[in-house]
């Protein structure tokens, strides 16, 4: 069923993403890192779940939400431990016996325990053993991190990743992230000081649905829950929800709760989506109020040139600003995906645009 507010796990509940699934399974044959990118509610977690289970490879999933920005080694090891304990039972005993001799690993009946004290488990050593097991069994072992950018200050993960890249050919890392620029900053692909600098990775983007895809998604979804589709409401939803699968699903779920569809439900979802998107934008505004000035301005003008943005920032600060400062602000906004550069600058997410118009971001 499509209209379920939780992330999908089964292929049969996932609409389309055929091309992306094929790209994923192809990348599994050669790539050591697969990055699943998309703004909020574009279906990253669902896609990751389904791609992992369709791969039929042994895998673990670490949900990085709920970790503090600067987690301790102990917190990470605990996440790792619970991920290993959720591994498909088909693999559990084989993996268990492969890693049982690693320092800090103990197997107690049906569960794996990792010593999270300071001199506890050696994660690099752990993945070396997992890798040897995978190699001997002609498999690739997948290690997935959902929302990895949430843990900023942590250096141990990039180091562990670099170790896996260099020594564990049969381990493949999968990460998802919504704050694109931060994801890349965290992983440090563009930072020569990072242990991951210059490594190859495969990028899979969660694109928004085209008009016809949204239509098929909604019609099929309403059929599944036994609500007769009303053409005008469906058209209104497609127009306003911008092909973002999470909003289309929320709209469907709400209609399912009321057992009818209406334009008011679309309006509610637009407001809710706008609030969530605005809350995401607020995170970058904390770094500098200049981002707020630019985003508020773009929400009003829809599209502006580099020089217009420079002027509005100068007016706001009542002084001249050097060109590189303006470029830096715009580049960062483009990198996070909040702004798009396409013959001028604009906000590609229409719900965000509306969210900002309704409640402008704080400019000081
Ligand atoms: N391809 C799809 N087919 C059907 N439903 C989907 C699909 N992708 C996502 N969904 C639904 O959309 C909603 C959002 O999906 P999901 O949680 O996977 O997105 P996300 O990008 O991980 O969101 P967040 O940014 O909050 O982490 C969920 O209700 C999920 O069931
Ligand atoms: Mg998610």
Short mmCIF file of C-alpha atoms and ligand atoms in Angstrom, two decimals:
data_model
loop_
_atom_site.label_atom_id
_atom_site.label_comp_id
_atom_site.label_asym_id
_atom_site.label_seq_id
_atom_site.Cartn_x
_atom_site.Cartn_y
_atom_site.Cartn_z
CA UNK A 1 0.00 0.00 0.00
CA UNK A 2 1.33 3.46 -0.94
CA UNK A 3 -0.51 5.60 1.65
CA UNK A 4 1.49 4.62 4.70
CA UNK A 5 3.24 7.33 6.70
CA UNK A 6 6.17 5.08 7.63
CA UNK A 7 9.17 4.46 5.36
CA UNK A 8 8.55 1.57 2.97
CA UNK A 9 10.35 -1.75 3.30
CA UNK A 10 8.91 -3.86 0.50
CA UNK A 11 9.32 -3.50 -3.20
CA UNK A 12 5.55 -3.94 -3.71
CA UNK A 13 4.83 -0.82 -1.61
CA UNK A 14 7.41 1.31 -3.40
CA UNK A 15 6.17 3.25 -6.39
CA UNK A 16 8.59 3.29 -9.33
CA UNK A 17 12.27 4.14 -8.58
CA UNK A 18 13.05 1.41 -11.13
CA UNK A 19 15.96 3.29 -12.67
CA UNK A 20 17.41 4.13 -9.28
CA UNK A 21 17.11 0.52 -8.09
CA UNK A 22 18.92 -0.66 -11.22
CA UNK A 23 21.61 1.98 -10.64
CA UNK A 24 21.98 0.78 -7.05
CA UNK A 25 22.31 -2.87 -7.94
CA UNK A 26 24.80 -2.06 -10.67
CA UNK A 27 26.86 0.07 -8.28
CA UNK A 28 26.96 -2.83 -5.82
CA UNK A 29 29.20 -4.71 -8.21
CA UNK A 30 31.99 -2.13 -8.10
CA UNK A 31 31.36 0.84 -5.81
CA UNK A 32 32.59 1.10 -2.23
CA UNK A 33 30.31 3.99 -1.34
CA UNK A 34 26.77 4.72 -2.51
CA UNK A 35 25.31 8.09 -1.53
CA UNK A 36 21.51 8.47 -1.62
CA UNK A 37 20.67 12.16 -1.81
CA UNK A 38 17.44 14.07 -1.54
CA UNK A 39 15.68 16.88 0.30
CA UNK A 40 13.31 16.14 3.18
CA UNK A 41 10.52 13.62 2.48
CA UNK A 42 11.75 12.63 -0.97
CA UNK A 43 11.85 8.94 -0.07
CA UNK A 44 15.50 8.30 0.83
CA UNK A 45 14.87 5.92 3.73
CA UNK A 46 12.23 3.97 1.80
CA UNK A 47 14.49 3.64 -1.21
CA UNK A 48 17.42 2.57 0.93
CA UNK A 49 15.36 -0.08 2.77
CA UNK A 50 14.02 -1.57 -0.43
CA UNK A 51 17.32 -1.41 -2.32
CA UNK A 52 19.08 -3.21 0.55
CA UNK A 53 16.49 -5.92 0.85
CA UNK A 54 16.29 -6.42 -2.93
CA UNK A 55 20.07 -6.79 -3.07
CA UNK A 56 19.78 -10.01 -1.07
CA UNK A 57 23.18 -9.15 0.38
CA UNK A 58 23.85 -9.29 4.09
CA UNK A 59 23.47 -5.78 5.49
CA UNK A 60 23.11 -3.66 8.60
CA UNK A 61 21.35 -0.29 8.92
CA UNK A 62 22.35 2.42 11.39
CA UNK A 63 19.79 5.16 11.93
CA UNK A 64 21.85 8.18 12.87
CA UNK A 65 18.88 10.25 14.01
CA UNK A 66 18.69 10.70 17.71
CA UNK A 67 22.46 10.88 18.05
CA UNK A 68 23.92 14.10 19.36
CA UNK A 69 25.86 16.28 16.91
CA UNK A 70 29.09 15.18 18.41
CA UNK A 71 28.48 11.63 19.57
CA UNK A 72 30.95 9.72 21.66
CA UNK A 73 32.63 6.57 20.37
CA UNK A 74 30.43 4.68 22.86
CA UNK A 75 27.22 5.99 21.28
CA UNK A 76 28.41 4.93 17.85
CA UNK A 77 29.41 1.49 19.00
CA UNK A 78 25.99 1.05 20.60
CA UNK A 79 24.31 1.96 17.29
CA UNK A 80 26.57 -0.53 15.56
CA UNK A 81 25.74 -3.21 18.10
CA UNK A 82 22.00 -2.82 17.69
CA UNK A 83 22.41 -2.80 13.89
CA UNK A 84 24.29 -6.10 14.04
CA UNK A 85 21.58 -7.53 16.26
CA UNK A 86 18.88 -6.65 13.73
CA UNK A 87 20.69 -8.42 10.89
CA UNK A 88 18.61 -10.95 8.97
CA UNK A 89 18.67 -14.26 10.92
CA UNK A 90 19.73 -15.99 7.70
CA UNK A 91 23.17 -14.37 8.13
CA UNK A 92 23.32 -13.93 11.87
CA UNK A 93 25.18 -17.05 12.98
CA UNK A 94 27.65 -16.93 10.09
CA UNK A 95 28.50 -13.29 10.79
CA UNK A 96 28.56 -14.01 14.50
CA UNK A 97 31.16 -16.72 14.15
CA UNK A 98 33.18 -14.63 11.70
CA UNK A 99 33.58 -11.75 14.16
CA UNK A 100 33.59 -13.53 17.49
CA UNK A 101 37.37 -13.43 17.81
CA UNK A 102 37.61 -9.67 17.28
CA UNK A 103 38.69 -7.80 20.39
CA UNK A 104 35.66 -6.45 22.27
CA UNK A 105 33.10 -8.67 20.51
CA UNK A 106 31.17 -11.29 22.42
CA UNK A 107 28.37 -13.51 21.26
CA UNK A 108 25.83 -14.37 23.93
CA UNK A 109 23.30 -16.84 22.62
CA UNK A 110 21.33 -15.01 19.99
CA UNK A 111 22.87 -11.63 20.40
CA UNK A 112 26.08 -9.84 19.58
CA UNK A 113 27.56 -7.53 22.14
CA UNK A 114 30.23 -4.92 21.43
CA UNK A 115 32.34 -3.51 24.20
CA UNK A 116 31.81 0.24 24.05
CA UNK A 117 34.29 1.19 26.74
CA UNK A 118 37.28 3.31 25.77
CA UNK A 119 39.58 0.39 24.94
CA UNK A 120 36.69 -1.70 23.72
CA UNK A 121 35.84 -2.97 20.28
CA UNK A 122 38.16 -2.24 17.39
CA UNK A 123 35.74 -1.28 14.59
CA UNK A 124 38.38 -1.43 11.85
CA UNK A 125 39.29 -4.95 12.99
CA UNK A 126 35.62 -5.86 13.10
CA UNK A 127 35.10 -4.84 9.47
CA UNK A 128 38.29 -6.62 8.43
CA UNK A 129 36.74 -9.87 9.69
CA UNK A 130 33.37 -9.09 8.11
CA UNK A 131 35.24 -8.43 4.87
CA UNK A 132 37.15 -11.72 4.99
CA UNK A 133 33.90 -13.56 5.59
CA UNK A 134 32.20 -11.78 2.67
CA UNK A 135 35.16 -12.45 0.40
CA UNK A 136 35.25 -16.15 1.28
CA UNK A 137 31.51 -16.39 0.59
CA UNK A 138 31.61 -14.32 -2.58
CA UNK A 139 29.30 -11.67 -1.12
CA UNK A 140 29.32 -7.97 -0.48
CA UNK A 141 28.40 -6.87 3.02
CA UNK A 142 26.46 -3.58 3.05
CA UNK A 143 26.71 -1.07 5.88
CA UNK A 144 24.06 1.64 5.64
CA UNK A 145 23.90 4.91 7.59
CA UNK A 146 20.58 6.76 7.40
CA UNK A 147 20.98 10.56 7.75
CA UNK A 148 24.69 10.53 8.33
CA UNK A 149 25.18 14.29 8.15
CA UNK A 150 23.45 14.65 11.48
CA UNK A 151 26.65 13.79 13.23
CA UNK A 152 28.96 16.61 12.39
CA UNK A 153 31.99 16.85 14.60
CA UNK A 154 32.68 13.11 14.46
CA UNK A 155 36.03 12.25 12.85
CA UNK A 156 36.01 8.55 13.63
CA UNK A 157 33.44 7.74 10.99
CA UNK A 158 35.36 9.25 8.06
CA UNK A 159 38.43 7.41 9.36
CA UNK A 160 36.56 4.13 9.59
CA UNK A 161 35.18 4.73 6.10
CA UNK A 162 38.68 5.34 4.75
CA UNK A 163 39.86 2.09 6.30
CA UNK A 164 36.96 0.19 4.74
CA UNK A 165 37.67 1.83 1.35
CA UNK A 166 41.31 0.83 1.42
CA UNK A 167 41.20 -2.62 2.98
CA UNK A 168 37.67 -4.01 2.72
CA UNK A 169 36.76 -4.46 -0.94
CA UNK A 170 33.82 -6.70 -0.06
CA UNK A 171 32.21 -4.17 2.24
CA UNK A 172 30.08 -1.48 0.61
CA UNK A 173 28.99 1.66 2.48
CA UNK A 174 25.59 3.19 1.81
CA UNK A 175 24.67 6.60 3.22
CA UNK A 176 21.63 8.85 2.92
CA UNK A 177 21.43 12.55 3.59
CA UNK A 178 19.09 15.46 3.09
CA UNK A 179 21.30 18.41 3.76
CA UNK A 180 23.42 17.86 0.74
CA UNK A 181 26.20 20.33 1.27
CA UNK A 182 26.61 19.31 4.88
CA UNK A 183 26.71 15.69 3.86
CA UNK A 184 29.59 16.41 1.55
CA UNK A 185 31.31 18.58 4.09
CA UNK A 186 30.98 15.81 6.63
CA UNK A 187 32.34 13.19 4.31
CA UNK A 188 34.97 15.63 3.10
CA UNK A 189 35.11 14.61 -0.55
CA UNK A 190 36.11 18.16 -1.41
CA UNK A 191 38.34 18.75 1.54
CA UNK A 192 41.97 17.73 0.98
CA UNK A 193 42.40 17.35 4.75
CA UNK A 194 39.70 14.67 4.95
CA UNK A 195 40.58 10.96 5.02
CA UNK A 196 38.01 10.46 2.25
CA UNK A 197 39.27 13.18 -0.07
CA UNK A 198 39.16 12.20 -3.73
CA UNK A 199 37.52 8.78 -3.20
CA UNK A 200 35.09 7.47 -5.77
CA UNK A 201 31.41 7.28 -4.83
CA UNK A 202 28.16 6.61 -6.65
CA UNK A 203 25.45 9.20 -6.21
CA UNK A 204 21.74 8.34 -6.47
CA UNK A 205 19.28 11.25 -6.35
CA UNK A 206 15.69 10.98 -5.17
CA UNK A 207 14.03 13.01 -7.90
CA UNK A 208 10.52 14.44 -7.66
CA UNK A 209 7.81 12.72 -9.69
CA UNK A 210 6.71 14.15 -13.02
CA UNK A 211 3.05 15.07 -13.49
CA UNK A 212 2.03 11.68 -14.92
CA UNK A 213 3.90 9.75 -12.26
CA UNK A 214 2.22 11.73 -9.45
CA UNK A 215 -1.10 11.05 -11.11
CA UNK A 216 -0.47 7.32 -11.34
CA UNK A 217 0.81 7.24 -7.77
CA UNK A 218 -2.29 8.96 -6.41
CA UNK A 219 -4.81 7.05 -8.54
CA UNK A 220 -3.30 3.69 -7.61
CA UNK A 221 -2.98 4.73 -3.96
CA UNK A 222 -6.63 5.81 -3.73
CA UNK A 223 -7.69 2.60 -5.42
CA UNK A 224 -5.76 0.60 -2.83
CA UNK A 225 -7.68 2.26 -0.01
CA UNK A 226 -11.05 2.18 -1.76
CA UNK A 227 -11.60 5.90 -2.28
CA UNK A 228 -12.95 6.90 -5.69
CA UNK A 229 -10.55 9.46 -7.23
CA UNK A 230 -11.95 12.92 -7.98
CA UNK A 231 -10.11 14.30 -10.99
CA UNK A 232 -10.13 17.95 -9.93
CA UNK A 233 -8.78 17.24 -6.44
CA UNK A 234 -6.06 14.96 -7.81
CA UNK A 235 -5.05 17.63 -10.31
CA UNK A 236 -4.96 20.24 -7.52
CA UNK A 237 -2.77 17.97 -5.39
CA UNK A 238 -0.36 17.35 -8.26
CA UNK A 239 -0.08 21.06 -8.94
CA UNK A 240 0.60 21.97 -5.33
CA UNK A 241 2.62 19.10 -3.93
CA UNK A 242 5.36 19.35 -6.51
CA UNK A 243 5.87 15.62 -7.08
CA UNK A 244 7.46 15.10 -3.65
CA UNK A 245 6.52 11.54 -2.72
CA UNK A 246 6.36 12.23 1.02
CA UNK A 247 3.78 15.01 0.55
CA UNK A 248 1.75 12.97 -1.92
CA UNK A 249 1.74 10.13 0.60
CA UNK A 250 0.76 12.41 3.48
CA UNK A 251 -2.09 13.80 1.40
CA UNK A 252 -3.26 10.25 0.63
CA UNK A 253 -2.96 9.15 4.25
CA UNK A 254 -4.97 12.12 5.50
CA UNK A 255 -7.72 11.45 2.94
CA UNK A 256 -7.70 7.83 3.99
CA UNK A 257 -8.24 8.85 7.63
CA UNK A 258 -11.26 10.96 6.62
CA UNK A 259 -12.39 8.50 4.00
CA UNK A 260 -12.77 11.26 1.41
CA UNK A 261 -10.54 13.54 -0.62
CA UNK A 262 -10.67 17.32 -0.68
CA UNK A 263 -8.67 20.36 -1.67
CA UNK A 264 -8.52 21.48 1.97
CA UNK A 265 -6.41 18.44 2.75
CA UNK A 266 -3.99 19.49 0.00
CA UNK A 267 -3.81 22.99 1.51
CA UNK A 268 -3.09 21.55 4.96
CA UNK A 269 -0.29 19.39 3.60
CA UNK A 270 1.21 22.37 1.76
CA UNK A 271 1.25 24.37 5.00
CA UNK A 272 2.75 21.46 6.93
CA UNK A 273 5.35 20.77 4.25
CA UNK A 274 6.22 24.46 4.13
CA UNK A 275 6.81 24.47 7.88
CA UNK A 276 9.06 21.43 7.78
CA UNK A 277 11.05 22.79 4.84
CA UNK A 278 11.35 26.16 6.57
CA UNK A 279 12.62 24.46 9.72
CA UNK A 280 15.34 22.81 7.60
CA UNK A 281 16.28 26.18 6.12
CA UNK A 282 16.51 27.66 9.62
CA UNK A 283 19.43 25.33 10.32
CA UNK A 284 21.63 27.09 7.77
CA UNK A 285 20.37 30.52 8.85
CA UNK A 286 21.91 29.85 12.26
CA UNK A 287 25.31 30.12 10.59
CA UNK A 288 24.60 33.52 9.06
CA UNK A 289 21.60 35.82 8.77
CA UNK A 290 22.71 36.57 5.21
CA UNK A 291 21.23 33.24 4.15
CA UNK A 292 17.89 34.42 5.52
CA UNK A 293 18.09 37.70 3.60
CA UNK A 294 18.74 35.83 0.35
CA UNK A 295 16.08 33.16 0.91
CA UNK A 296 13.41 35.69 1.93
CA UNK A 297 14.24 37.74 -1.14
CA UNK A 298 14.14 34.76 -3.51
CA UNK A 299 10.83 33.59 -2.05
CA UNK A 300 9.37 36.98 -3.01
CA UNK A 301 11.01 37.47 -6.40
CA UNK A 302 10.90 33.79 -7.52
CA UNK A 303 14.10 34.31 -9.53
CA UNK A 304 16.96 36.80 -9.20
CA UNK A 305 20.35 37.49 -10.67
CA UNK A 306 23.67 37.48 -8.85
CA UNK A 307 23.81 41.32 -8.95
CA UNK A 308 20.30 41.73 -7.59
CA UNK A 309 21.20 39.48 -4.66
CA UNK A 310 24.39 41.43 -4.06
CA UNK A 311 22.37 44.68 -3.93
CA UNK A 312 19.80 43.34 -1.52
CA UNK A 313 22.53 42.11 0.85
CA UNK A 314 24.31 45.48 0.63
CA UNK A 315 21.09 47.36 1.32
CA UNK A 316 20.45 45.12 4.31
CA UNK A 317 23.89 45.77 5.77
CA UNK A 318 24.13 49.31 4.56
CA UNK A 319 27.67 48.84 3.22
CA UNK A 320 29.53 47.43 0.23
CA UNK A 321 30.33 43.72 0.27
CA UNK A 322 33.18 42.02 -1.63
CA UNK A 323 32.13 39.83 -4.56
CA UNK A 324 33.64 36.62 -3.14
CA UNK A 325 31.42 37.01 -0.05
CA UNK A 326 28.30 37.03 -2.24
CA UNK A 327 29.53 34.05 -4.28
CA UNK A 328 30.33 32.11 -1.16
CA UNK A 329 26.83 32.59 0.26
CA UNK A 330 25.18 31.61 -3.01
CA UNK A 331 27.44 28.59 -3.55
CA UNK A 332 26.66 27.30 -0.07
CA UNK A 333 22.91 27.72 -0.63
CA UNK A 334 23.19 25.87 -3.94
CA UNK A 335 25.21 23.09 -2.31
CA UNK A 336 22.59 22.50 0.35
CA UNK A 337 19.94 22.20 -2.37
CA UNK A 338 17.90 25.08 -0.90
CA UNK A 339 18.66 27.24 -3.94
CA UNK A 340 19.02 26.30 -7.58
CA UNK A 341 21.17 28.06 -10.17
CA UNK A 342 19.56 28.00 -13.55
CA UNK A 343 19.89 31.23 -15.51
CA UNK A 344 19.53 33.06 -12.17
CA UNK A 345 18.92 31.92 -8.63
CA UNK A 346 15.64 30.51 -7.31
CA UNK A 347 14.17 28.23 -4.63
CA UNK A 348 13.35 24.92 -6.31
CA UNK A 349 11.14 23.64 -3.47
CA UNK A 350 7.76 25.34 -3.85
CA UNK A 351 6.62 24.31 -0.41
CA UNK A 352 9.70 25.93 1.10
CA UNK A 353 9.03 29.06 -0.94
CA UNK A 354 5.49 29.24 0.44
CA UNK A 355 6.64 28.42 3.96
CA UNK A 356 9.08 31.34 3.85
CA UNK A 357 6.53 33.72 2.34
CA UNK A 358 4.10 32.90 5.10
CA UNK A 359 6.69 33.24 7.82
CA UNK A 360 9.90 34.96 6.65
CA UNK A 361 13.20 33.75 8.11
CA UNK A 362 14.75 35.91 10.87
CA UNK A 363 17.19 38.39 9.28
CA UNK A 364 19.14 39.35 12.37
N1 LIG B 1 8.68 5.33 -3.90
C1 LIG B 1 7.74 5.43 -2.96
N2 LIG B 1 6.53 4.85 -3.12
C2 LIG B 1 5.57 4.96 -2.18
N3 LIG B 1 5.72 5.66 -1.05
C3 LIG B 1 6.89 6.25 -0.82
C4 LIG B 1 7.97 6.15 -1.75
N4 LIG B 1 9.02 6.84 -1.26
C5 LIG B 1 8.62 7.33 -0.07
N5 LIG B 1 7.34 6.99 0.20
C6 LIG B 1 6.55 7.44 1.37
O1 LIG B 1 6.83 8.83 1.55
C7 LIG B 1 7.04 9.18 2.91
C8 LIG B 1 8.45 9.71 3.11
O2 LIG B 1 9.37 8.65 2.81
P1 LIG B 1 10.76 8.45 3.54
O3 LIG B 1 10.59 8.52 5.01
O4 LIG B 1 11.36 7.26 2.94
O5 LIG B 1 11.50 9.77 3.01
P2 LIG B 1 12.84 10.45 3.55
O6 LIG B 1 13.42 11.21 2.41
O7 LIG B 1 13.69 9.44 4.22
O8 LIG B 1 12.21 11.46 4.62
P3 LIG B 1 13.00 12.27 5.77
O9 LIG B 1 13.62 13.44 5.08
O10 LIG B 1 11.94 12.69 6.73
O11 LIG B 1 14.01 11.33 6.36
C9 LIG B 1 6.72 7.89 3.69
O12 LIG B 1 5.37 7.95 4.04
C10 LIG B 1 6.96 6.78 2.68
O13 LIG B 1 6.15 5.66 2.94
MG1 LIG B 2 14.54 9.36 6.10
#
